[in-house]
PDB file of C-alpha atoms (C1' of nucleotides) in Angstrom:
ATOM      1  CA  UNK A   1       0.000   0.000   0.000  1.00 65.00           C
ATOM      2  CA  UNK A   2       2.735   2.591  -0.330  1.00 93.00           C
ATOM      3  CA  UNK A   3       2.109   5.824  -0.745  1.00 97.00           C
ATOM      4  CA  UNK A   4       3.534   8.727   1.762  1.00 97.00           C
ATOM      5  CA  UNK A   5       2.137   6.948   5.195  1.00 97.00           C
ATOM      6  CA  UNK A   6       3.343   3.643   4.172  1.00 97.00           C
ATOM      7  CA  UNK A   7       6.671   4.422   2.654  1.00 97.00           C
ATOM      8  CA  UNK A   8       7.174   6.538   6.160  1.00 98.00           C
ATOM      9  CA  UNK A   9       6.042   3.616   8.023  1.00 97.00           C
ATOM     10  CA  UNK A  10       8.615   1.138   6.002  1.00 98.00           C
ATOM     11  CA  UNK A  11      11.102   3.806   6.846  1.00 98.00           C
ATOM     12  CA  UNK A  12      11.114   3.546  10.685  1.00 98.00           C
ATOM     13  CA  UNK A  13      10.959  -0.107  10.631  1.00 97.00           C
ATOM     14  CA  UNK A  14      14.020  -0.074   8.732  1.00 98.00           C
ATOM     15  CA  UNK A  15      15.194   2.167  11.161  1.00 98.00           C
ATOM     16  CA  UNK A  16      14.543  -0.171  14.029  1.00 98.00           C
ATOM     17  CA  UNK A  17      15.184  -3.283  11.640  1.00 98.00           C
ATOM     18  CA  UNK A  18      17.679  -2.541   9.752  1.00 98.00           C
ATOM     19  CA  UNK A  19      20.361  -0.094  10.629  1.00 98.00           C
ATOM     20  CA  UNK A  20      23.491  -1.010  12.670  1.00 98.00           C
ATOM     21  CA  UNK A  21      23.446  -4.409  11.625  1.00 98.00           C
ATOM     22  CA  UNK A  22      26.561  -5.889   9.261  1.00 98.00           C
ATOM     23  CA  UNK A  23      25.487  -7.153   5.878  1.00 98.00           C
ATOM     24  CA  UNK A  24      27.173 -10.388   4.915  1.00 98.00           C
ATOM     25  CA  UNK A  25      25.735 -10.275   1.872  1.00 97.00           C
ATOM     26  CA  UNK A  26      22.544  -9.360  -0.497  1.00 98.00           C
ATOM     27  CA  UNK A  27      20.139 -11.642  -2.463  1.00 97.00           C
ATOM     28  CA  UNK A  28      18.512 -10.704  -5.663  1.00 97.00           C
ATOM     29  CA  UNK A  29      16.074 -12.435  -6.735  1.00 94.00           C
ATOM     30  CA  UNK A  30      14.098  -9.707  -9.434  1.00 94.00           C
ATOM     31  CA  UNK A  31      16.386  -8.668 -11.143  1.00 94.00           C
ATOM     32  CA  UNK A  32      14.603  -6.401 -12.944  1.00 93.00           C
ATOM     33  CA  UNK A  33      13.404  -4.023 -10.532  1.00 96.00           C
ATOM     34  CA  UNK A  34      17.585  -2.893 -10.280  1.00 96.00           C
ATOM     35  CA  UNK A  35      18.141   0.226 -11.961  1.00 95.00           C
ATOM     36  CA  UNK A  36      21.238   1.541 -12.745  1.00 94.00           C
ATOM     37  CA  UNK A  37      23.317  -1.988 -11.162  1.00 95.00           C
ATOM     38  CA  UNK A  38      23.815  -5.167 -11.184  1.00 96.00           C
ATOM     39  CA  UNK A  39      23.349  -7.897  -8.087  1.00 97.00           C
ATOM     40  CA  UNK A  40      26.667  -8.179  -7.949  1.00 97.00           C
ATOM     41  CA  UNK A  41      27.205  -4.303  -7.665  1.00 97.00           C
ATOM     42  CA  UNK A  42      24.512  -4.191  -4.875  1.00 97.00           C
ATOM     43  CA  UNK A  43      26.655  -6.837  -3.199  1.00 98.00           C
ATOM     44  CA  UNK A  44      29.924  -5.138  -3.440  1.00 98.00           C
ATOM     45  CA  UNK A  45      28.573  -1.853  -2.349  1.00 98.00           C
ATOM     46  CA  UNK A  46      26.689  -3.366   0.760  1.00 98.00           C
ATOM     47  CA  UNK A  47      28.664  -6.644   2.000  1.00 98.00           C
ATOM     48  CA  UNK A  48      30.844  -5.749   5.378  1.00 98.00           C
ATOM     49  CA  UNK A  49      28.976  -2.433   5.466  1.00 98.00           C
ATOM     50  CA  UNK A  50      26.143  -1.082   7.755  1.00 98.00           C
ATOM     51  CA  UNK A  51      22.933   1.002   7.086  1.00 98.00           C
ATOM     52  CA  UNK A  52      23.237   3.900   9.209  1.00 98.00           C
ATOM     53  CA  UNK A  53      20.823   6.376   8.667  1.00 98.00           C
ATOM     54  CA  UNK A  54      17.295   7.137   6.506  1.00 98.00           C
ATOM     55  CA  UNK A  55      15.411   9.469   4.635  1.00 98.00           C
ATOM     56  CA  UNK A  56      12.485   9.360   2.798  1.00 98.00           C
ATOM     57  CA  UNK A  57      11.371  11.857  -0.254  1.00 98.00           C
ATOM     58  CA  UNK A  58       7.250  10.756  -1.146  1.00 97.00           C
ATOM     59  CA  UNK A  59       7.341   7.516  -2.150  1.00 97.00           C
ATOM     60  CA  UNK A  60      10.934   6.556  -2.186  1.00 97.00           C
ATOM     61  CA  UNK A  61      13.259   5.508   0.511  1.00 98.00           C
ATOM     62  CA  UNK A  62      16.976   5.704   1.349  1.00 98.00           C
ATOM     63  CA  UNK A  63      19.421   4.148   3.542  1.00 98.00           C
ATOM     64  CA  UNK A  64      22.904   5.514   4.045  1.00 98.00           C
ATOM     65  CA  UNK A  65      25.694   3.315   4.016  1.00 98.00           C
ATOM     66  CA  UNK A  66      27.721   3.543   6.877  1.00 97.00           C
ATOM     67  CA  UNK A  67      30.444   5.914   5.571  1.00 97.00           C
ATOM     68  CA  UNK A  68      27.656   7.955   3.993  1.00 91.00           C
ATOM     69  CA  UNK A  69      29.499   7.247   0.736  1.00 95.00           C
ATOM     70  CA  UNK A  70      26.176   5.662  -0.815  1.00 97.00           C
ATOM     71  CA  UNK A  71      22.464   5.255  -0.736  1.00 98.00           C
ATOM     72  CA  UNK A  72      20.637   2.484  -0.946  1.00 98.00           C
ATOM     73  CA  UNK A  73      17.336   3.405  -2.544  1.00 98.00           C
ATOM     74  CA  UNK A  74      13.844   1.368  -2.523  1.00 98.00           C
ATOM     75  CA  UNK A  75      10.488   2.612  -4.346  1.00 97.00           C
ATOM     76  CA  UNK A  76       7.509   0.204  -3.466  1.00 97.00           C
ATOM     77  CA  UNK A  77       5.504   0.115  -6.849  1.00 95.00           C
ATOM     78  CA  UNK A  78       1.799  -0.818  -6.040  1.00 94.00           C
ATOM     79  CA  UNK A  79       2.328  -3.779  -3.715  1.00 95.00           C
ATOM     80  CA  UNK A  80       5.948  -3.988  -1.849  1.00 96.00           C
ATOM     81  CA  UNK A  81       7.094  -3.812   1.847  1.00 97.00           C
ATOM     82  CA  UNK A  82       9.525  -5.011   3.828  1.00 97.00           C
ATOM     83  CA  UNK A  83       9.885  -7.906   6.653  1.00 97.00           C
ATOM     84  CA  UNK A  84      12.514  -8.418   8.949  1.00 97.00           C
ATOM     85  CA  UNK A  85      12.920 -12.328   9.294  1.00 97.00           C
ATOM     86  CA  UNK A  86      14.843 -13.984  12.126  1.00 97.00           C
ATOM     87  CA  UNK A  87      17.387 -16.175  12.014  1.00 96.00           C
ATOM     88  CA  UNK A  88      15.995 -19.861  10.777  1.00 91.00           C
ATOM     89  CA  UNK A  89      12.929 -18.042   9.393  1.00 94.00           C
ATOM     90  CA  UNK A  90      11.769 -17.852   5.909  1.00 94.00           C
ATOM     91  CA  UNK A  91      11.181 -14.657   3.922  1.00 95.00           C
ATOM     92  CA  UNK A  92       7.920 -13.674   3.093  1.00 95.00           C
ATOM     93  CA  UNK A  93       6.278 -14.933  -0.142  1.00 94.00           C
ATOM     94  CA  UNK A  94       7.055 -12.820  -3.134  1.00 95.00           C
ATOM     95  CA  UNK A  95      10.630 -11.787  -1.848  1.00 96.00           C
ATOM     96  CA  UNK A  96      12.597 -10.083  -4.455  1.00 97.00           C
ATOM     97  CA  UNK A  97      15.928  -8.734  -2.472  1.00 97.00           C
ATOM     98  CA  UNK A  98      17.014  -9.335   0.628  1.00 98.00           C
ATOM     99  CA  UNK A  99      20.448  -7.975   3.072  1.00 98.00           C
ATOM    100  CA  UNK A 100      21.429 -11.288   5.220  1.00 98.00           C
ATOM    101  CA  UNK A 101      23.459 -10.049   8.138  1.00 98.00           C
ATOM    102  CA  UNK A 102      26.115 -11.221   9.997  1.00 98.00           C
ATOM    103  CA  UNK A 103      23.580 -11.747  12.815  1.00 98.00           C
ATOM    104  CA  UNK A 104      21.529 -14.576  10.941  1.00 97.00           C
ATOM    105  CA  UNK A 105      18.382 -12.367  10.343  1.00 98.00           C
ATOM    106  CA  UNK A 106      17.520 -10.582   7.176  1.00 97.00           C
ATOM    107  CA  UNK A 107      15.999  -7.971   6.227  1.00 98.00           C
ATOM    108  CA  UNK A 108      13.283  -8.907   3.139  1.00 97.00           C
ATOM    109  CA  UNK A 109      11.966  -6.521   0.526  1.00 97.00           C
ATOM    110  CA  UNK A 110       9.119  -8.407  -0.993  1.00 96.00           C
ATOM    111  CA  UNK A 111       6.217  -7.536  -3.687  1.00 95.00           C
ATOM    112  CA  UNK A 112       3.631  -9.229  -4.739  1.00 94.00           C
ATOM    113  CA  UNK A 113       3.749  -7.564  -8.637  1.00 91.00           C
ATOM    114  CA  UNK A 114       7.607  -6.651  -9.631  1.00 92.00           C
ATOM    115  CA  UNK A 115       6.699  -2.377  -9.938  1.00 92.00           C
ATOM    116  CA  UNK A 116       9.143  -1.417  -7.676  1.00 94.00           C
ATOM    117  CA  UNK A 117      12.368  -0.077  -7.957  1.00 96.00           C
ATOM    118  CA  UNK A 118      15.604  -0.627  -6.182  1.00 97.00           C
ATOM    119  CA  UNK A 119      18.801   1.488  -6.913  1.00 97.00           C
ATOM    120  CA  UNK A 120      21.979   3.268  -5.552  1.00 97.00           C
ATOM    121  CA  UNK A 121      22.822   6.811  -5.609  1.00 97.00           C
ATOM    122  CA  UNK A 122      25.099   9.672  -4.075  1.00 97.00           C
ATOM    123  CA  UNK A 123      22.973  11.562  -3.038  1.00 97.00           C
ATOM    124  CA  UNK A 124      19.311  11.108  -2.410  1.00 97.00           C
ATOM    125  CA  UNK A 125      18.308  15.423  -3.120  1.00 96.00           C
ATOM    126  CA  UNK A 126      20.038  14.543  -6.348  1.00 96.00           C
ATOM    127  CA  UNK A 127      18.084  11.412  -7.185  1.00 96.00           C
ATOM    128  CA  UNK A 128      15.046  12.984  -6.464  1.00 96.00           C
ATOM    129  CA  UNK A 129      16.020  16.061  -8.905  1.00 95.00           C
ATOM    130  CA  UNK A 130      16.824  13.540 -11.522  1.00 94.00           C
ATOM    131  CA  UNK A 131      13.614  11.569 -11.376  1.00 95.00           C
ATOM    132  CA  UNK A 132      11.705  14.968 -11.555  1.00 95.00           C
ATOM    133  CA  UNK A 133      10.225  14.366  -8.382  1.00 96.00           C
ATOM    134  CA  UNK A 134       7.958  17.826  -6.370  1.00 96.00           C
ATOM    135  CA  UNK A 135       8.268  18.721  -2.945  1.00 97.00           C
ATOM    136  CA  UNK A 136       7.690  16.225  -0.623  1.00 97.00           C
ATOM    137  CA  UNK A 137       3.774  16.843   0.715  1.00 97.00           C
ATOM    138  CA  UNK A 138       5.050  16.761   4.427  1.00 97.00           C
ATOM    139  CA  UNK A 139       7.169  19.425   3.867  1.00 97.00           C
ATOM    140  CA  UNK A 140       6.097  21.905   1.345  1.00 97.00           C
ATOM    141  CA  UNK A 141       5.220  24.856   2.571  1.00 97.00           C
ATOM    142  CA  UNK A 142       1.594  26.615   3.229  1.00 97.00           C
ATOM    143  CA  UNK A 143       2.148  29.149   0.926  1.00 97.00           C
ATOM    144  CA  UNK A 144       4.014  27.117  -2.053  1.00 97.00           C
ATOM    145  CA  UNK A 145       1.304  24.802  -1.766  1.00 98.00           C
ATOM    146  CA  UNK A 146      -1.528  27.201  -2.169  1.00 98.00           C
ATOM    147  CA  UNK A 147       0.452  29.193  -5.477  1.00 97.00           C
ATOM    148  CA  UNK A 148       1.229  25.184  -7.126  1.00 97.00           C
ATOM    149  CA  UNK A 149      -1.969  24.023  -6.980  1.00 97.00           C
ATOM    150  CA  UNK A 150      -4.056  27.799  -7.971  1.00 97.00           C
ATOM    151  CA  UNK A 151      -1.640  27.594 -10.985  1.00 96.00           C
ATOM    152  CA  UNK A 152      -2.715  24.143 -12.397  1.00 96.00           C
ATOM    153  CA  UNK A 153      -5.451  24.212 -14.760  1.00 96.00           C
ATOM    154  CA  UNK A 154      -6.191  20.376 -14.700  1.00 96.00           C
ATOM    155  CA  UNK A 155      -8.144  18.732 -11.897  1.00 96.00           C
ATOM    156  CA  UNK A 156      -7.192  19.017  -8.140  1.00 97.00           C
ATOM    157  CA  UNK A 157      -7.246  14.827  -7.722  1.00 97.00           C
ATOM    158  CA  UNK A 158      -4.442  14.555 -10.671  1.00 97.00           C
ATOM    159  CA  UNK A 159      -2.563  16.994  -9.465  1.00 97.00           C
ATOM    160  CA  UNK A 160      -1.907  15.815  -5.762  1.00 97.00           C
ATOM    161  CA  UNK A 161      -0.962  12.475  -7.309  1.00 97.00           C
ATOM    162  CA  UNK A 162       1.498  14.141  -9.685  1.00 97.00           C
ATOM    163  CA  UNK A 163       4.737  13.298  -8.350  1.00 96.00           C
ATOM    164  CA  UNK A 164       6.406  16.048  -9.869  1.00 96.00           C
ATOM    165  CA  UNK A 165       4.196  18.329  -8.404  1.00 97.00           C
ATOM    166  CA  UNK A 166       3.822  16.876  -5.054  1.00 97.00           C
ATOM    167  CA  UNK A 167       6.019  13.792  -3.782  1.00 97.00           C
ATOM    168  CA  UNK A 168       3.962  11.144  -1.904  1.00 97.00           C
ATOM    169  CA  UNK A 169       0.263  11.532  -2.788  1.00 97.00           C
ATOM    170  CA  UNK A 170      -1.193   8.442  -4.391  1.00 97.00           C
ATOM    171  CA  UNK A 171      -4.741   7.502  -5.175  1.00 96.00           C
ATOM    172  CA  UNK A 172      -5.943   6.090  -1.870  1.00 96.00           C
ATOM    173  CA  UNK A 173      -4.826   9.368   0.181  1.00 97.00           C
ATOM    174  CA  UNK A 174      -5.726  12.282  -2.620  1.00 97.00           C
ATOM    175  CA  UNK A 175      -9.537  10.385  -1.839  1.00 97.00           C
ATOM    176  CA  UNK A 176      -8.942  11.123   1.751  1.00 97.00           C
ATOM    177  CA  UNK A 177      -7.481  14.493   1.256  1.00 98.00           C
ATOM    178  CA  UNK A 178      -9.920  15.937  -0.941  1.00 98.00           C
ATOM    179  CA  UNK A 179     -13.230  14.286   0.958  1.00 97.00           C
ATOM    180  CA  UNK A 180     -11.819  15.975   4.173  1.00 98.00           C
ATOM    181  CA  UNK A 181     -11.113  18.876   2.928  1.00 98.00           C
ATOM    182  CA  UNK A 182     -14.866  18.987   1.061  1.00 98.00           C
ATOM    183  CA  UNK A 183     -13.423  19.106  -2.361  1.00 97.00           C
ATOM    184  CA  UNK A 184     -15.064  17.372  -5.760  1.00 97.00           C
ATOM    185  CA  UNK A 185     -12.127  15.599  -6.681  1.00 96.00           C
ATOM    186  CA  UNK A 186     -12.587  16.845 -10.919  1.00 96.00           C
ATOM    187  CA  UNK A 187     -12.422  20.839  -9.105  1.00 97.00           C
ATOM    188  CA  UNK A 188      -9.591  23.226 -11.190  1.00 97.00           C
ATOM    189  CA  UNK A 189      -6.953  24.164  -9.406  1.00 97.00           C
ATOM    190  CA  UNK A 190      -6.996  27.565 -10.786  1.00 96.00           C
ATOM    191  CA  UNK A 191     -10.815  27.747  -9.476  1.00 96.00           C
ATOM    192  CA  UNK A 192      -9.952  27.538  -6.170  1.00 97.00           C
ATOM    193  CA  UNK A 193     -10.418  29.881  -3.736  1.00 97.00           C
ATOM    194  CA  UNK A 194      -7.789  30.901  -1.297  1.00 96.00           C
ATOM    195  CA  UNK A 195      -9.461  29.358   1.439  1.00 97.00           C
ATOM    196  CA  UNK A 196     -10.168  26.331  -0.481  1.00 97.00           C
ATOM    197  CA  UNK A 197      -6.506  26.064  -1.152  1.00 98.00           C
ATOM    198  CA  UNK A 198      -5.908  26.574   2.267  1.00 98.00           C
ATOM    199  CA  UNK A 199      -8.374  23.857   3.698  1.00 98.00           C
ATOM    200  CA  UNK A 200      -6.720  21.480   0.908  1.00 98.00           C
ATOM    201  CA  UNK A 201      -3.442  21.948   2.339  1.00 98.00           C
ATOM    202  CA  UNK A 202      -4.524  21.546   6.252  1.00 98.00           C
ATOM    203  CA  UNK A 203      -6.189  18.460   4.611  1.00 98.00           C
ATOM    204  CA  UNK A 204      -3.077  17.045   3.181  1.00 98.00           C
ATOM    205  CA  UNK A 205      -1.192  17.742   6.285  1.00 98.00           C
ATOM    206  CA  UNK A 206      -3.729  16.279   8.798  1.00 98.00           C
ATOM    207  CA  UNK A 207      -4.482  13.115   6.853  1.00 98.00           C
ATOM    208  CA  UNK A 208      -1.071  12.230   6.293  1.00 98.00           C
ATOM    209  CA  UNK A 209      -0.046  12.723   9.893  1.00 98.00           C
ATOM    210  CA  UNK A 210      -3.115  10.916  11.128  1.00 97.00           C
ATOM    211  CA  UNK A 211      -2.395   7.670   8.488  1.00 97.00           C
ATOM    212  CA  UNK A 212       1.480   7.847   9.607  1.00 97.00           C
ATOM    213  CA  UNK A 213       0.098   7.795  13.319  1.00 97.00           C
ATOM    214  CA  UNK A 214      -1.986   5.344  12.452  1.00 96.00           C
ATOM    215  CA  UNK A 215       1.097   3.356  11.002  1.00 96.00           C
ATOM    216  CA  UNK A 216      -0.738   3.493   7.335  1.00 95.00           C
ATOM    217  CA  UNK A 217      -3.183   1.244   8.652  1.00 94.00           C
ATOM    218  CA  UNK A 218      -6.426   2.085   7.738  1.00 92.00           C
ATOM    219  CA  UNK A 219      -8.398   0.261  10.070  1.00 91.00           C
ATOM    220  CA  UNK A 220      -6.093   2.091  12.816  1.00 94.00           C
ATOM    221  CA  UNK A 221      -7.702   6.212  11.464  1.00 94.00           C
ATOM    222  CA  UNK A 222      -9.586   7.307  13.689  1.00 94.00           C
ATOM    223  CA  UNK A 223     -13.681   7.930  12.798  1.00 93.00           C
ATOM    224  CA  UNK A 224     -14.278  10.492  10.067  1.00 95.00           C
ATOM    225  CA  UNK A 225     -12.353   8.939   7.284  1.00 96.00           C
ATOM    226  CA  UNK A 226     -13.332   7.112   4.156  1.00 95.00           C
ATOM    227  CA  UNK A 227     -10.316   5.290   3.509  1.00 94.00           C
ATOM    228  CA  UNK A 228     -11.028   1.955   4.974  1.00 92.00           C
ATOM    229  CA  UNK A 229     -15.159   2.016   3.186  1.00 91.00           C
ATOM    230  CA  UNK A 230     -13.204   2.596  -0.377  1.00 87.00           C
ATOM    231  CA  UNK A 231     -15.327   0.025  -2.683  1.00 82.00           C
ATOM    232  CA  UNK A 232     -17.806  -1.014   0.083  1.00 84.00           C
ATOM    233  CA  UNK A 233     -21.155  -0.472   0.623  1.00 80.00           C
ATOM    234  CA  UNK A 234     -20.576   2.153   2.902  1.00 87.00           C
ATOM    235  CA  UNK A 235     -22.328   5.125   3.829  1.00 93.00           C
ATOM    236  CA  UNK A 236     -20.486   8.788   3.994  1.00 95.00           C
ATOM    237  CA  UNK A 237     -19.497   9.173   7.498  1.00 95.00           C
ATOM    238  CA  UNK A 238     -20.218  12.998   7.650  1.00 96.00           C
ATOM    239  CA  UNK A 239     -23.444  12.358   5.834  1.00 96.00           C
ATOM    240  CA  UNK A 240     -24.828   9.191   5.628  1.00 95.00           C
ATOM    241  CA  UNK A 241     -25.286   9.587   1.566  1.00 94.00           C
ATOM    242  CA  UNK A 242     -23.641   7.186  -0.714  1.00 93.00           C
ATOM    243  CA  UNK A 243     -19.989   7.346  -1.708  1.00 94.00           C
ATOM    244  CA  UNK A 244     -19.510   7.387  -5.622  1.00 93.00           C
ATOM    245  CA  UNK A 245     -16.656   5.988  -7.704  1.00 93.00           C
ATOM    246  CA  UNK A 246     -15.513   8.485 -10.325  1.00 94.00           C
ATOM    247  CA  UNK A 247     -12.529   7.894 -12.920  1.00 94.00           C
ATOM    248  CA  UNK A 248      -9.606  10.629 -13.063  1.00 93.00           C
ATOM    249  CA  UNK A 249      -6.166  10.144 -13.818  1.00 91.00           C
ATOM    250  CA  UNK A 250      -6.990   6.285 -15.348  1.00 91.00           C
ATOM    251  CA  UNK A 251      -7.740   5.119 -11.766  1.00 94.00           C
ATOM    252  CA  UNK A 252     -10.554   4.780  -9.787  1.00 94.00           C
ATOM    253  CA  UNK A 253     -11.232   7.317  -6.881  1.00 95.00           C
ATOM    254  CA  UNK A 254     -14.041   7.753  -4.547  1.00 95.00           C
ATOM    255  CA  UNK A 255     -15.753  10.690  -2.723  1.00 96.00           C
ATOM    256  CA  UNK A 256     -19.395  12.142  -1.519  1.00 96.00           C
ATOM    257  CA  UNK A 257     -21.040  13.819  -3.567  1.00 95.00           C
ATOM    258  CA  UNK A 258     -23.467  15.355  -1.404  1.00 96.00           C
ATOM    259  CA  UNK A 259     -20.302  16.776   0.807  1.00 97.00           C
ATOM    260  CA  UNK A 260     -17.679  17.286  -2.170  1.00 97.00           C
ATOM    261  CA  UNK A 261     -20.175  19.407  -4.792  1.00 95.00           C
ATOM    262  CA  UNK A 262     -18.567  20.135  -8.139  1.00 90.00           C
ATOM    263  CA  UNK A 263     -17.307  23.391  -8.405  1.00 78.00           C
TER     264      UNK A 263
ATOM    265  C1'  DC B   1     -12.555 -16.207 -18.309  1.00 50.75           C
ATOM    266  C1'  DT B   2     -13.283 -11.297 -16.828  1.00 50.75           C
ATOM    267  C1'  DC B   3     -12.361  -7.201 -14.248  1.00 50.75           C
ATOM    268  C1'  DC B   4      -9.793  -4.766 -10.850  1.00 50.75           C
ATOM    269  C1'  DA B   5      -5.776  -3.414  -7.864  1.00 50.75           C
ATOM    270  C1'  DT B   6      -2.162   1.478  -3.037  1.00 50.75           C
ATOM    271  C1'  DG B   7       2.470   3.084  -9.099  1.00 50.75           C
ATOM    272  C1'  DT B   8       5.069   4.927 -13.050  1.00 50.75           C
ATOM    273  C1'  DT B   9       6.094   5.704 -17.855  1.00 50.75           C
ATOM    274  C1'  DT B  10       4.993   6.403 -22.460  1.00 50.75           C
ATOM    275  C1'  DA B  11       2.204   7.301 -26.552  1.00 50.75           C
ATOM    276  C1'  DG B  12      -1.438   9.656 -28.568  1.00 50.75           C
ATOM    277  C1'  DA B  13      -5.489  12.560 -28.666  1.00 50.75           C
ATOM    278  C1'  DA B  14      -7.868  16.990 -27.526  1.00 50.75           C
TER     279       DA B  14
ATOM    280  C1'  DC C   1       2.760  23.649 -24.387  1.00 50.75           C
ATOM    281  C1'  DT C   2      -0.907  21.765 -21.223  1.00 50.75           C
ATOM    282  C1'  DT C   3      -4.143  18.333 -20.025  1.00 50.75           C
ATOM    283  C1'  DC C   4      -6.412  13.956 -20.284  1.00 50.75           C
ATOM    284  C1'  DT C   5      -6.841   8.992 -21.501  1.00 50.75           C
ATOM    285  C1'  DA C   6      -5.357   4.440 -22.443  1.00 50.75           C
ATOM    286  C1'  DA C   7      -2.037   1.026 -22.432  1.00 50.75           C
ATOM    287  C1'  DA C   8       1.828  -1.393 -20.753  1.00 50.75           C
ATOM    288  C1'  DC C   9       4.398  -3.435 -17.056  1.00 50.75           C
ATOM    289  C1'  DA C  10       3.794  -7.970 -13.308  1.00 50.75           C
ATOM    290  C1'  DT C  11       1.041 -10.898 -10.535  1.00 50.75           C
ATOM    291  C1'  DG C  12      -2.405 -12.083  -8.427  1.00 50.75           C
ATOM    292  C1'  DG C  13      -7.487 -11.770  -5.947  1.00 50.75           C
ATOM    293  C1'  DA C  14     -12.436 -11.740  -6.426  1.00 50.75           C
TER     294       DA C  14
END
DNA sequence: CTCCATGTTTAGAA
DNA sequence: CTTCTAAACATGGA
């Protein structure tokens, strides 16, 4: 499920997972989701070394290698996550990469479909930069926000999932973003009103703090949100009315229609 | 068998 | 140039 919460969540269990721990060595097992190396480059980059630190820029994360002379960098694609697996244990089903420490436990990145990405760079601003990627939506600013999104013609749900407008918004949480903040999800950008702007970024800042809080578990949001009815038969909970599925972006979104009127 | 799925990239049409 | 749509990718689940 990664978008922003998740990836964020994967990040501190790699934190307490992963870091300080000496890799022996590193198992590939999908080879295509390397970019820019080989398995044997991952291995020669990682084996004796530790992860020491983390950072994570919307939907990608990265590990420093111990002498900060390297990243390690993971991108989830629609289905990955990681699992820490003990010594004697098996991996998780679907495992495509693993580090095996010196300890006997491993650290497993696994996903179910192969979209992910795993890669190496310098310098993790730079990466970013290269792939094109926006601000990351934790830590734009108020008033960048509000002058991005009142310049885009194009819909408001399309934009928020444009990573190269904003890192880290995906379809599940621009849904959650845009019902809180009582937005149609097909509304212009440059339509909005100031203070719609401004209620669309206090939206994308309390939902994602609430789902990282929540350790991207849907079931874990407190009341008010309609992330865990998405596809049910569910009623709105501000309303009671139905929840419609609408197209945008070639995915499927959903919102109230009674509580997000088109502009 | 069919349709759909938390992502990204690319091609083509307005 | 901007915006939108569909398809492709991989691998299931319903």
């Amino acid at each position: 499920m990664p978008e922003l919460p998740d990836v964020e969540t994967f990040r501190r269990y790699l934190d307490a997972n992963g870091l300080d721990r000496t890799i022996a060595r590193t198992h590939v097992e999908a080879e295509d989701l390397l970019e820019g190396l080989t398995a044997q480059g991952l291995g020669q980059r990682l084996k004796g070394r530790r992860l020491t630190a983390t950072r994570r820029h919307g939907k990608y994360l990265f590990a420093a290698r111990d002498d900060y002379d390297g990243w390690l960098v993971l991108h989830f694609g629609m289905s990955g996550f990681l699992q820490a697996v003990g010594p004697g244990e098996s991996p998780p089903q679907h495992t495509r990469m693993t580090l095996d420490f010196e300890d006997g436990g491993v650290l497993a990145y696994a996903a179910l479909r192969k979209l992910g990405l795993i890669a190496w760079t310098d310098d993790p601003a730079a990466f970013a930069a290269a792939r094109g990627l926006g601000p990351d939506a934790l830590a734009i600013e108020r008033a960048a926000f509000v002058q991005a999104v009142r310049c885009h013609r194009g819909g408001v749900k399309c934009w928020l999932m444009d990573q190269s407008a904003l890192a880290g918004v995906g379809n599940v949480y621009s849904d959650e973003v845009l019902f809180q903040a009582g937005l149609h999800p097909k509304r212009k950008g440059n339509r909005l009103g100031e203070a719609e702007a401004d209620r669309l970024y206090d939206a994308l800042h309390a939902v994602l703090e609430a789902a990282v809080d929540a350790r991207a578990d849907p079931d874990r949001l407190p009341e008010g949100h309609i992330l865990p009815l998405r596809g049910k038969e569910a009623p709105c909970p501000r309303c009671g009315g139905p929840l419609s599925p609408i197209k945008a972006c070639g995915r499927t979104g959903w919102y109230c229609p009674a509580c997000q009127p088109a502009g």
